[in-house]
Coordinates of C-alpha atoms in Angstrom, one line a residue:
Chain A
X24 CA -34.8 146.7 -135.6
X25 CA -31.5 148.3 -134.8
X26 CA -28.3 148.5 -136.9
X27 CA -24.8 148.0 -135.8
X28 CA -21.6 149.2 -137.5
X29 CA -17.9 148.8 -136.7
X30 CA -17.3 152.6 -136.7
X31 CA -19.6 155.4 -135.6
X32 CA -21.4 157.1 -138.5
X33 CA -22.7 160.7 -138.8
X34 CA -26.5 160.8 -139.6
X35 CA -27.4 161.9 -143.1
X36 CA -30.3 164.1 -144.0
X37 CA -31.5 166.3 -146.9
X38 CA -33.0 169.8 -146.7
X39 CA -34.8 171.8 -149.5
X40 CA -34.9 175.5 -150.2
X41 CA -38.0 175.9 -152.4
X42 CA -38.4 179.3 -154.1
X43 CA -41.7 180.4 -155.4
X44 CA -42.8 183.6 -157.1
X45 CA -46.3 185.0 -156.7
X46 CA -47.8 188.3 -157.7
X47 CA -46.1 190.0 -154.8
X48 CA -42.5 188.8 -154.4
X49 CA -40.1 185.9 -154.2
X50 CA -41.0 183.5 -151.4
X51 CA -39.5 180.4 -149.7
X52 CA -41.4 177.4 -148.4
X53 CA -40.9 176.6 -144.7
X54 CA -42.3 174.1 -142.3
X55 CA -43.1 174.6 -138.6
X56 CA -41.4 171.8 -136.7
X57 CA -43.8 169.5 -134.8
X58 CA -41.0 167.6 -133.0
X59 CA -37.9 168.4 -131.0
X60 CA -35.3 169.7 -131.5
X61 CA -36.4 173.2 -132.3
X62 CA -40.0 172.3 -131.9
X63 CA -42.4 175.1 -133.0
X64 CA -39.6 176.8 -135.0
X65 CA -39.6 177.3 -138.7
X66 CA -37.2 175.2 -140.8
X67 CA -36.5 173.9 -144.3
X68 CA -38.4 170.8 -145.3
X69 CA -36.2 167.7 -145.1
X70 CA -35.4 164.5 -143.2
X71 CA -33.2 161.5 -142.9
X72 CA -31.8 159.6 -145.9
X73 CA -32.7 155.9 -145.9
X74 CA -30.2 153.2 -146.9
X75 CA -30.8 152.3 -150.5
X76 CA -32.3 155.7 -151.3
X77 CA -30.2 158.3 -153.1
X78 CA -30.1 161.8 -151.4
X79 CA -32.0 163.2 -154.5
X80 CA -34.8 160.7 -154.0
X81 CA -34.8 161.3 -150.3
X82 CA -35.1 165.0 -150.7
X83 CA -38.1 164.6 -153.1
X84 CA -39.8 162.1 -150.8
X85 CA -39.4 164.3 -147.7
X86 CA -40.5 167.4 -149.6
X87 CA -43.6 165.6 -150.8
X88 CA -44.4 164.1 -147.3
X89 CA -44.0 167.5 -145.6
X90 CA -45.4 169.9 -148.1
X91 CA -47.4 167.9 -150.6
X92 CA -45.1 169.2 -153.5
X93 CA -44.2 166.7 -156.2
X94 CA -42.5 166.7 -159.6
X95 CA -40.2 169.5 -158.4
X96 CA -36.9 169.9 -160.2
X97 CA -34.3 169.9 -157.4
X98 CA -30.7 171.1 -157.8
X99 CA -28.1 170.2 -155.3
X100 CA -26.8 173.2 -153.5
X101 CA -24.2 172.2 -151.0
X102 CA -23.5 169.7 -148.2
X103 CA -23.3 171.0 -144.7
X104 CA -21.5 168.8 -142.1
X105 CA -20.3 170.9 -139.2
X106 CA -20.4 168.5 -136.2
X107 CA -22.2 171.1 -134.1
X108 CA -25.0 172.0 -136.5
X109 CA -27.6 169.7 -134.9
X110 CA -28.0 169.5 -131.1
X111 CA -28.8 165.8 -131.2
X112 CA -25.7 164.4 -132.8
X113 CA -23.4 164.8 -135.8
X114 CA -25.8 165.2 -138.7
X115 CA -24.6 165.9 -142.3
X116 CA -27.2 167.4 -144.6
X117 CA -27.2 167.6 -148.4
X118 CA -29.1 170.8 -149.2
X119 CA -31.1 171.3 -152.5
X120 CA -32.9 174.1 -154.0
X121 CA -35.8 174.3 -156.4
X122 CA -37.9 176.9 -158.2
X123 CA -41.6 176.4 -158.5
X124 CA -44.6 178.4 -159.8
X125 CA -46.1 179.2 -156.4
X126 CA -49.6 179.7 -157.6
X127 CA -49.7 176.2 -158.9
X128 CA -48.2 174.8 -155.7
X129 CA -50.2 175.6 -152.7
X130 CA -48.5 173.8 -149.8
X131 CA -50.2 171.2 -147.7
X132 CA -48.9 170.0 -144.4
X133 CA -48.4 166.4 -143.5
X134 CA -46.6 163.9 -141.2
X135 CA -44.0 165.3 -138.9
X136 CA -44.3 168.9 -140.2
X137 CA -47.0 170.8 -138.2
X138 CA -47.5 173.3 -140.9
X139 CA -46.1 174.4 -144.3
X140 CA -46.2 178.0 -145.4
X141 CA -44.7 180.4 -148.0
X142 CA -42.7 183.3 -146.5
X143 CA -41.5 186.4 -148.3
X144 CA -37.7 186.7 -148.3
X145 CA -38.2 190.2 -147.0
X146 CA -40.0 188.9 -143.9
X147 CA -38.6 185.7 -142.7
X148 CA -38.9 184.1 -139.2
X149 CA -35.8 182.9 -137.4
X150 CA -34.9 179.5 -138.8
X151 CA -33.9 176.3 -136.9
X152 CA -30.5 174.7 -137.1
X153 CA -28.2 176.4 -139.7
X154 CA -31.1 176.7 -142.1
X155 CA -30.7 180.5 -142.2
X156 CA -27.2 180.1 -143.6
X157 CA -28.4 177.4 -146.1
X158 CA -31.2 179.7 -147.3
X159 CA -28.8 182.7 -147.6
X160 CA -26.5 180.6 -149.7
X161 CA -29.4 179.4 -151.9
X162 CA -30.4 183.0 -152.6
X163 CA -26.8 183.8 -153.6
X164 CA -26.7 180.8 -155.9
X165 CA -30.0 181.8 -157.5
X166 CA -28.7 185.3 -158.1
X167 CA -25.5 184.1 -159.5
X168 CA -27.2 181.6 -161.7
X169 CA -29.4 184.3 -163.2
X170 CA -26.3 185.9 -164.7
X171 CA -25.1 182.9 -166.6
X172 CA -28.1 180.5 -167.1
X173 CA -31.7 181.1 -168.1
X174 CA -34.2 181.1 -165.2
X175 CA -37.9 181.5 -165.4
X176 CA -39.2 178.4 -167.0
X177 CA -40.1 177.0 -163.5
X178 CA -41.3 180.2 -161.9
X179 CA -43.5 181.7 -164.6
X180 CA -46.7 180.4 -166.2
X181 CA -46.2 178.8 -169.6
X182 CA -47.1 182.0 -171.4
X183 CA -45.9 185.3 -170.1
X184 CA -45.1 188.9 -171.0
X185 CA -41.6 190.4 -171.2
X186 CA -42.8 192.7 -168.4
X187 CA -43.4 189.6 -166.2
X188 CA -40.0 188.2 -167.0
X189 CA -38.3 191.5 -166.1
X190 CA -40.3 191.6 -162.9
X191 CA -39.0 188.1 -162.0
X192 CA -35.4 189.2 -162.6
X193 CA -35.9 192.4 -160.6
X194 CA -37.4 190.4 -157.7
X195 CA -34.5 188.0 -157.6
X196 CA -31.8 190.5 -158.1
X197 CA -33.5 193.1 -155.9
X198 CA -32.7 195.8 -158.3
X199 CA -34.5 197.9 -160.9
X200 CA -33.6 197.1 -164.5
X201 CA -33.7 199.3 -167.5
X202 CA -36.7 198.1 -169.6
X203 CA -35.1 198.7 -173.0
X204 CA -31.8 197.1 -172.2
X205 CA -33.5 194.1 -170.5
X206 CA -35.7 193.4 -173.5
X207 CA -32.8 193.8 -176.0
X208 CA -30.6 191.5 -174.0
X209 CA -33.2 188.8 -173.3
X210 CA -34.4 188.7 -176.9
X211 CA -30.7 188.4 -178.1
X212 CA -30.5 184.9 -176.6
X213 CA -33.2 183.7 -178.9
X214 CA -34.7 182.0 -175.9
X215 CA -38.2 183.3 -176.2
X216 CA -40.8 182.5 -178.8
X217 CA -43.6 184.8 -179.7
X218 CA -47.0 183.1 -179.3
X219 CA -48.9 185.7 -181.3
X220 CA -51.3 185.9 -178.4
X221 CA -51.8 189.0 -176.2
X222 CA -52.8 189.7 -172.6
X223 CA -56.5 189.9 -171.9
X224 CA -58.5 192.0 -169.5
X225 CA -55.8 194.5 -168.8
X226 CA -56.4 198.2 -168.5
X227 CA -53.2 199.2 -170.4
X228 CA -52.2 198.2 -173.9
X229 CA -52.2 194.4 -174.0
X230 CA -48.6 193.0 -174.2
X231 CA -47.6 190.1 -176.3
X232 CA -47.3 186.7 -174.6
X233 CA -44.1 184.7 -175.0
X234 CA -43.1 181.2 -174.1
X235 CA -39.6 179.7 -173.6
X236 CA -38.1 177.7 -176.5
X237 CA -37.6 174.6 -174.4
X238 CA -34.7 173.1 -176.5
X239 CA -32.8 176.4 -176.6
X240 CA -33.5 176.8 -172.8
X241 CA -31.9 173.5 -172.0
X242 CA -29.0 174.1 -174.3
X243 CA -28.3 177.5 -172.6
X244 CA -28.8 176.0 -169.2
X245 CA -26.0 173.5 -170.1
X246 CA -23.7 175.8 -172.0
X247 CA -24.4 179.0 -170.1
X248 CA -24.3 182.6 -171.2
X249 CA -23.4 185.9 -169.8
X250 CA -26.2 188.2 -168.7
X251 CA -24.4 191.4 -167.9
X252 CA -26.7 193.8 -166.1
Chain B
X15 CA -16.2 149.1 -130.2
X16 CA -19.2 148.9 -132.4
X17 CA -22.0 151.5 -132.8
X18 CA -25.7 150.8 -132.9
X19 CA -28.4 153.0 -134.3
X20 CA -32.2 152.7 -134.5
X21 CA -32.3 153.1 -138.2
X22 CA -29.8 151.9 -140.8
X23 CA -27.4 154.6 -142.1
X24 CA -25.6 155.0 -145.4
X25 CA -21.8 155.3 -144.9
X26 CA -20.3 158.7 -145.6
X27 CA -17.0 159.4 -147.3
X28 CA -15.2 162.2 -149.1
X29 CA -13.2 162.1 -152.3
X30 CA -10.9 164.7 -153.8
X31 CA -10.1 165.7 -157.3
X32 CA -6.7 167.5 -157.1
X33 CA -5.7 169.3 -160.3
X34 CA -2.1 170.3 -160.9
X35 CA -0.3 172.0 -163.7
X36 CA 3.3 171.2 -164.7
X37 CA 5.3 172.2 -167.7
X38 CA 3.5 169.7 -169.9
X39 CA -0.2 169.7 -169.1
X40 CA -3.1 169.6 -166.6
X41 CA -2.9 166.6 -164.3
X42 CA -4.9 164.9 -161.7
X43 CA -3.7 163.1 -158.6
X44 CA -4.7 159.5 -158.2
X45 CA -4.0 156.7 -155.7
X46 CA -3.7 153.0 -156.4
X47 CA -6.0 151.2 -154.1
X48 CA -4.2 148.8 -151.7
X49 CA -7.4 147.3 -150.4
X50 CA -10.6 145.7 -151.8
X51 CA -12.9 146.7 -153.3
X52 CA -11.2 147.7 -156.6
X53 CA -7.8 146.6 -155.2
X54 CA -5.0 147.6 -157.5
X55 CA -7.2 150.1 -159.4
X56 CA -6.7 153.8 -159.5
X57 CA -9.0 156.0 -157.6
X58 CA -9.5 159.5 -156.2
X59 CA -7.9 160.0 -152.7
X60 CA -10.6 159.9 -150.0
X61 CA -12.0 157.9 -147.1
X62 CA -14.6 157.7 -144.4
X63 CA -15.9 160.7 -142.5
X64 CA -15.6 160.3 -138.7
X65 CA -18.2 161.4 -136.3
X66 CA -17.3 164.8 -135.0
X67 CA -15.3 165.7 -138.1
X68 CA -16.7 167.9 -140.8
X69 CA -16.6 166.6 -144.3
X70 CA -14.2 169.4 -145.2
X71 CA -11.8 168.3 -142.4
X72 CA -12.2 164.7 -143.3
X73 CA -11.3 165.4 -147.0
X74 CA -8.1 167.3 -145.9
X75 CA -7.1 164.6 -143.5
X76 CA -7.6 161.8 -146.0
X77 CA -5.8 163.7 -148.7
X78 CA -2.8 164.3 -146.4
X79 CA -2.8 160.7 -145.2
X80 CA -2.9 159.2 -148.7
X81 CA -0.8 161.7 -150.7
X82 CA 1.1 163.8 -148.2
X83 CA -0.5 167.0 -149.5
X84 CA -1.4 169.6 -146.9
X85 CA -2.7 173.2 -146.9
X86 CA -4.6 172.6 -150.0
X87 CA -7.6 174.8 -150.7
X88 CA -10.5 172.4 -151.3
X89 CA -13.8 173.5 -152.8
X90 CA -16.9 171.3 -152.5
X91 CA -17.9 169.9 -155.9
X92 CA -21.0 167.7 -155.5
X93 CA -22.3 164.9 -153.3
X94 CA -22.8 161.5 -154.9
X95 CA -25.2 159.0 -153.2
X96 CA -26.5 156.5 -155.7
X97 CA -27.1 153.3 -153.6
X98 CA -25.2 151.2 -156.2
X99 CA -22.1 153.3 -156.5
X100 CA -20.0 151.1 -154.0
X101 CA -20.2 147.3 -154.1
X102 CA -19.8 147.0 -150.3
X103 CA -22.9 148.9 -149.2
X104 CA -24.7 152.3 -149.7
X105 CA -21.9 154.9 -149.5
X106 CA -22.6 158.6 -150.0
X107 CA -19.5 160.6 -150.9
X108 CA -18.9 164.4 -150.7
X109 CA -16.6 165.2 -153.6
X110 CA -14.1 168.1 -153.5
X111 CA -11.7 169.6 -156.0
X112 CA -8.5 171.6 -155.6
X113 CA -5.9 173.3 -157.6
X114 CA -2.3 173.0 -156.7
X115 CA 1.0 174.0 -158.1
X116 CA 2.2 170.5 -159.0
X117 CA 5.8 171.2 -158.9
X118 CA 5.6 172.3 -155.3
X119 CA 3.5 169.3 -154.4
X120 CA 5.2 166.0 -155.3
X121 CA 2.9 163.3 -154.0
X122 CA 4.0 160.8 -151.4
X123 CA 2.1 157.6 -150.6
X124 CA 0.9 156.5 -147.2
X125 CA -1.4 154.3 -145.1
X126 CA -4.1 152.5 -147.2
X127 CA -3.1 154.0 -150.5
X128 CA -0.4 151.9 -152.2
X129 CA 0.8 154.6 -154.4
X130 CA 0.0 158.2 -155.4
X131 CA 0.7 159.5 -158.9
X132 CA -0.1 162.4 -161.1
X133 CA -1.8 161.5 -164.4
X134 CA -2.3 163.6 -167.4
X135 CA -6.0 164.2 -168.2
X136 CA -5.2 163.0 -171.7
X137 CA -4.0 159.7 -170.5
X138 CA -6.0 158.4 -167.6
X139 CA -6.3 154.9 -166.4
X140 CA -9.8 153.5 -165.8
X141 CA -11.0 154.7 -162.3
X142 CA -12.6 152.7 -159.5
X143 CA -16.3 153.2 -158.4
X144 CA -17.9 156.3 -160.0
X145 CA -14.7 158.3 -159.8
X146 CA -14.5 158.7 -163.6
X147 CA -17.8 160.5 -163.5
X148 CA -16.7 162.6 -160.5
X149 CA -13.5 163.6 -162.3
X150 CA -15.4 164.5 -165.5
X151 CA -17.7 166.7 -163.5
X152 CA -14.8 168.4 -161.8
X153 CA -13.2 169.2 -165.2
X154 CA -16.5 170.7 -166.3
X155 CA -16.7 172.8 -163.1
X156 CA -13.1 174.0 -163.6
X157 CA -13.8 175.0 -167.2
X158 CA -17.0 176.8 -166.2
X159 CA -15.3 178.6 -163.3
X160 CA -12.6 179.9 -165.6
X161 CA -15.3 181.9 -167.4
X162 CA -16.6 183.8 -164.5
X163 CA -14.0 183.7 -161.7
X164 CA -10.2 184.2 -161.7
X165 CA -8.2 181.0 -161.7
X166 CA -4.4 180.7 -161.6
X167 CA -3.3 181.9 -158.3
X168 CA -3.1 178.3 -157.0
X169 CA -1.7 176.8 -160.2
X170 CA 1.0 179.2 -161.1
X171 CA 4.2 180.2 -159.4
X172 CA 4.0 183.6 -157.5
X173 CA 5.5 185.5 -160.5
X174 CA 4.5 184.5 -164.0
X175 CA 4.4 185.8 -167.5
X176 CA 1.2 186.5 -169.5
X177 CA 2.2 183.7 -171.8
X178 CA 2.2 181.3 -168.9
X179 CA -1.2 182.5 -167.8
X180 CA -2.5 182.0 -171.4
X181 CA -1.0 178.6 -171.5
X182 CA -2.8 177.7 -168.3
X183 CA -6.2 178.8 -169.8
X184 CA -5.5 176.9 -173.0
X185 CA -4.6 173.7 -171.1
X186 CA -7.8 173.9 -169.1
X187 CA -10.1 174.9 -171.9
X188 CA -8.4 172.7 -174.4
X189 CA -8.5 175.4 -177.0
X190 CA -6.1 177.8 -178.6
X191 CA -6.7 181.5 -177.6
X192 CA -5.8 184.6 -179.5
X193 CA -2.8 186.1 -177.8
X194 CA -3.8 189.8 -178.3
X195 CA -7.4 189.3 -177.2
X196 CA -6.4 187.2 -174.2
X197 CA -4.0 189.8 -173.0
X198 CA -6.4 192.7 -173.5
X199 CA -9.2 190.8 -171.7
X200 CA -7.0 189.7 -168.8
X201 CA -5.5 193.1 -168.2
X202 CA -8.9 194.7 -168.3
X203 CA -9.8 193.0 -165.0
X204 CA -7.0 194.9 -163.2
X205 CA -6.2 191.6 -161.6
X206 CA -2.5 191.5 -162.4
X207 CA 0.3 193.7 -161.1
X208 CA 3.5 194.3 -163.0
X209 CA 6.5 193.3 -161.0
X210 CA 9.0 195.3 -163.0
X211 CA 11.0 192.1 -163.2
X212 CA 11.6 190.0 -166.4
X213 CA 12.2 186.4 -167.2
X214 CA 15.8 185.2 -167.0
X215 CA 17.7 182.7 -169.0
X216 CA 15.4 182.6 -171.9
X217 CA 16.5 182.4 -175.5
X218 CA 13.7 184.8 -176.8
X219 CA 13.0 188.3 -175.6
X220 CA 12.4 188.2 -171.8
X221 CA 8.8 188.8 -170.9
X222 CA 7.6 190.8 -168.0
X223 CA 6.7 188.9 -164.8
X224 CA 3.3 189.6 -163.2
X225 CA 1.7 188.7 -160.0
X226 CA -1.9 188.5 -158.9
X227 CA -3.3 191.4 -156.9
X228 CA -4.5 189.2 -154.1
X229 CA -7.3 191.6 -152.8
X230 CA -8.7 192.1 -156.3
X231 CA -8.4 188.4 -156.9
X232 CA -10.5 187.6 -153.9
X233 CA -13.0 190.3 -154.7
X234 CA -13.4 188.9 -158.3
X235 CA -13.6 185.3 -157.0
X236 CA -16.6 186.4 -154.9
X237 CA -18.4 188.8 -157.2
X238 CA -17.5 187.1 -160.4
X239 CA -16.9 188.4 -163.9
X240 CA -17.5 187.4 -167.4
X241 CA -14.6 186.1 -169.4
X242 CA -16.0 185.7 -172.9
X243 CA -13.6 183.8 -175.1

């Protein structure tokens, strides 16, 4: 069933940069392409937008089909449309990014993706198409966002220590932060709630567990703040 | 000359939110649609992306064709792709925004736009399609940007007073700013250079004219800062 239009149209796709944090470092989810072009190369999960399906819905569907991930909160990153970015034809792609708790999201491969895997940002394979550029921009956006919006809700378990939160910031910013300043600053936003519970089974003194104040988190995500480091 | 594809494709367009500042207030450039749908209604300038043409180039071309503007620095805003946003069919649009010095950019109408006109943000007509939503988001982005990146280079004449810069910030933020704090803050970024020249033909004491340090401006635009108000 082919479709005919009066004027030629670029093809439209979506691509997703999914960041996850495990106990080692910040990782990104890639798929090994099972089909040409760039067969056998690593790429961002994504695919063609269907008529009647919003790009947002398309991105979620493709992500689920290719990696098994669902209920992921995607944010639009940027739309890439250079005519030469795909060897097949002119393909415009709407890129998204997402943060997930990697431990709760083991990837599973499916359909046209041969294999889905988490890669450390420190040790990436070459990426197909312009996906290297898209990933680089997503990392920049993530770092920028950290400075004026709260991040962590999606990457950390529901209860976490201030040390774990600092560790997350240090992994994303790739810089060591002063413990005292970090705590003072983070607590000043009144974003965290003490749970009254403490770490278990640790060899050092057990640290208190916090959780995010969801309402305050959403308000700050909207209104923004300034996290000077 | 029609074009046939194996799978149906959404149509792809661009739309531009062009902000301009004159002596009264912040304005946006709209065109009156000469064709259906929404014939006779006001809309953002824009049109269909051609195969082989990047969305960026398409936006510039359409803006020029419809309003006569050229050499405008467009920044991508967001891509809107809800299937119901255009009554004709599923149309995905890449939205851009730009800042121009309105006095140097009188609009001129052309091709499929009946008429191009600047409207005060305070006094807007109803907009076609989802253009009202797009414009609202562009205003939010502009306000947000003001807090962590320098803005003004594009909106002000090459030489300007601190009063004019403050006036610009007040117009965009829609709030009155404290004169002393504003000056102290703005000068602290080392973004402005004294020209040694002063206003002419003013009834009050002539204020010094400044210009932006272009290098510093670009560095701050990239790296960002925090303009707490």
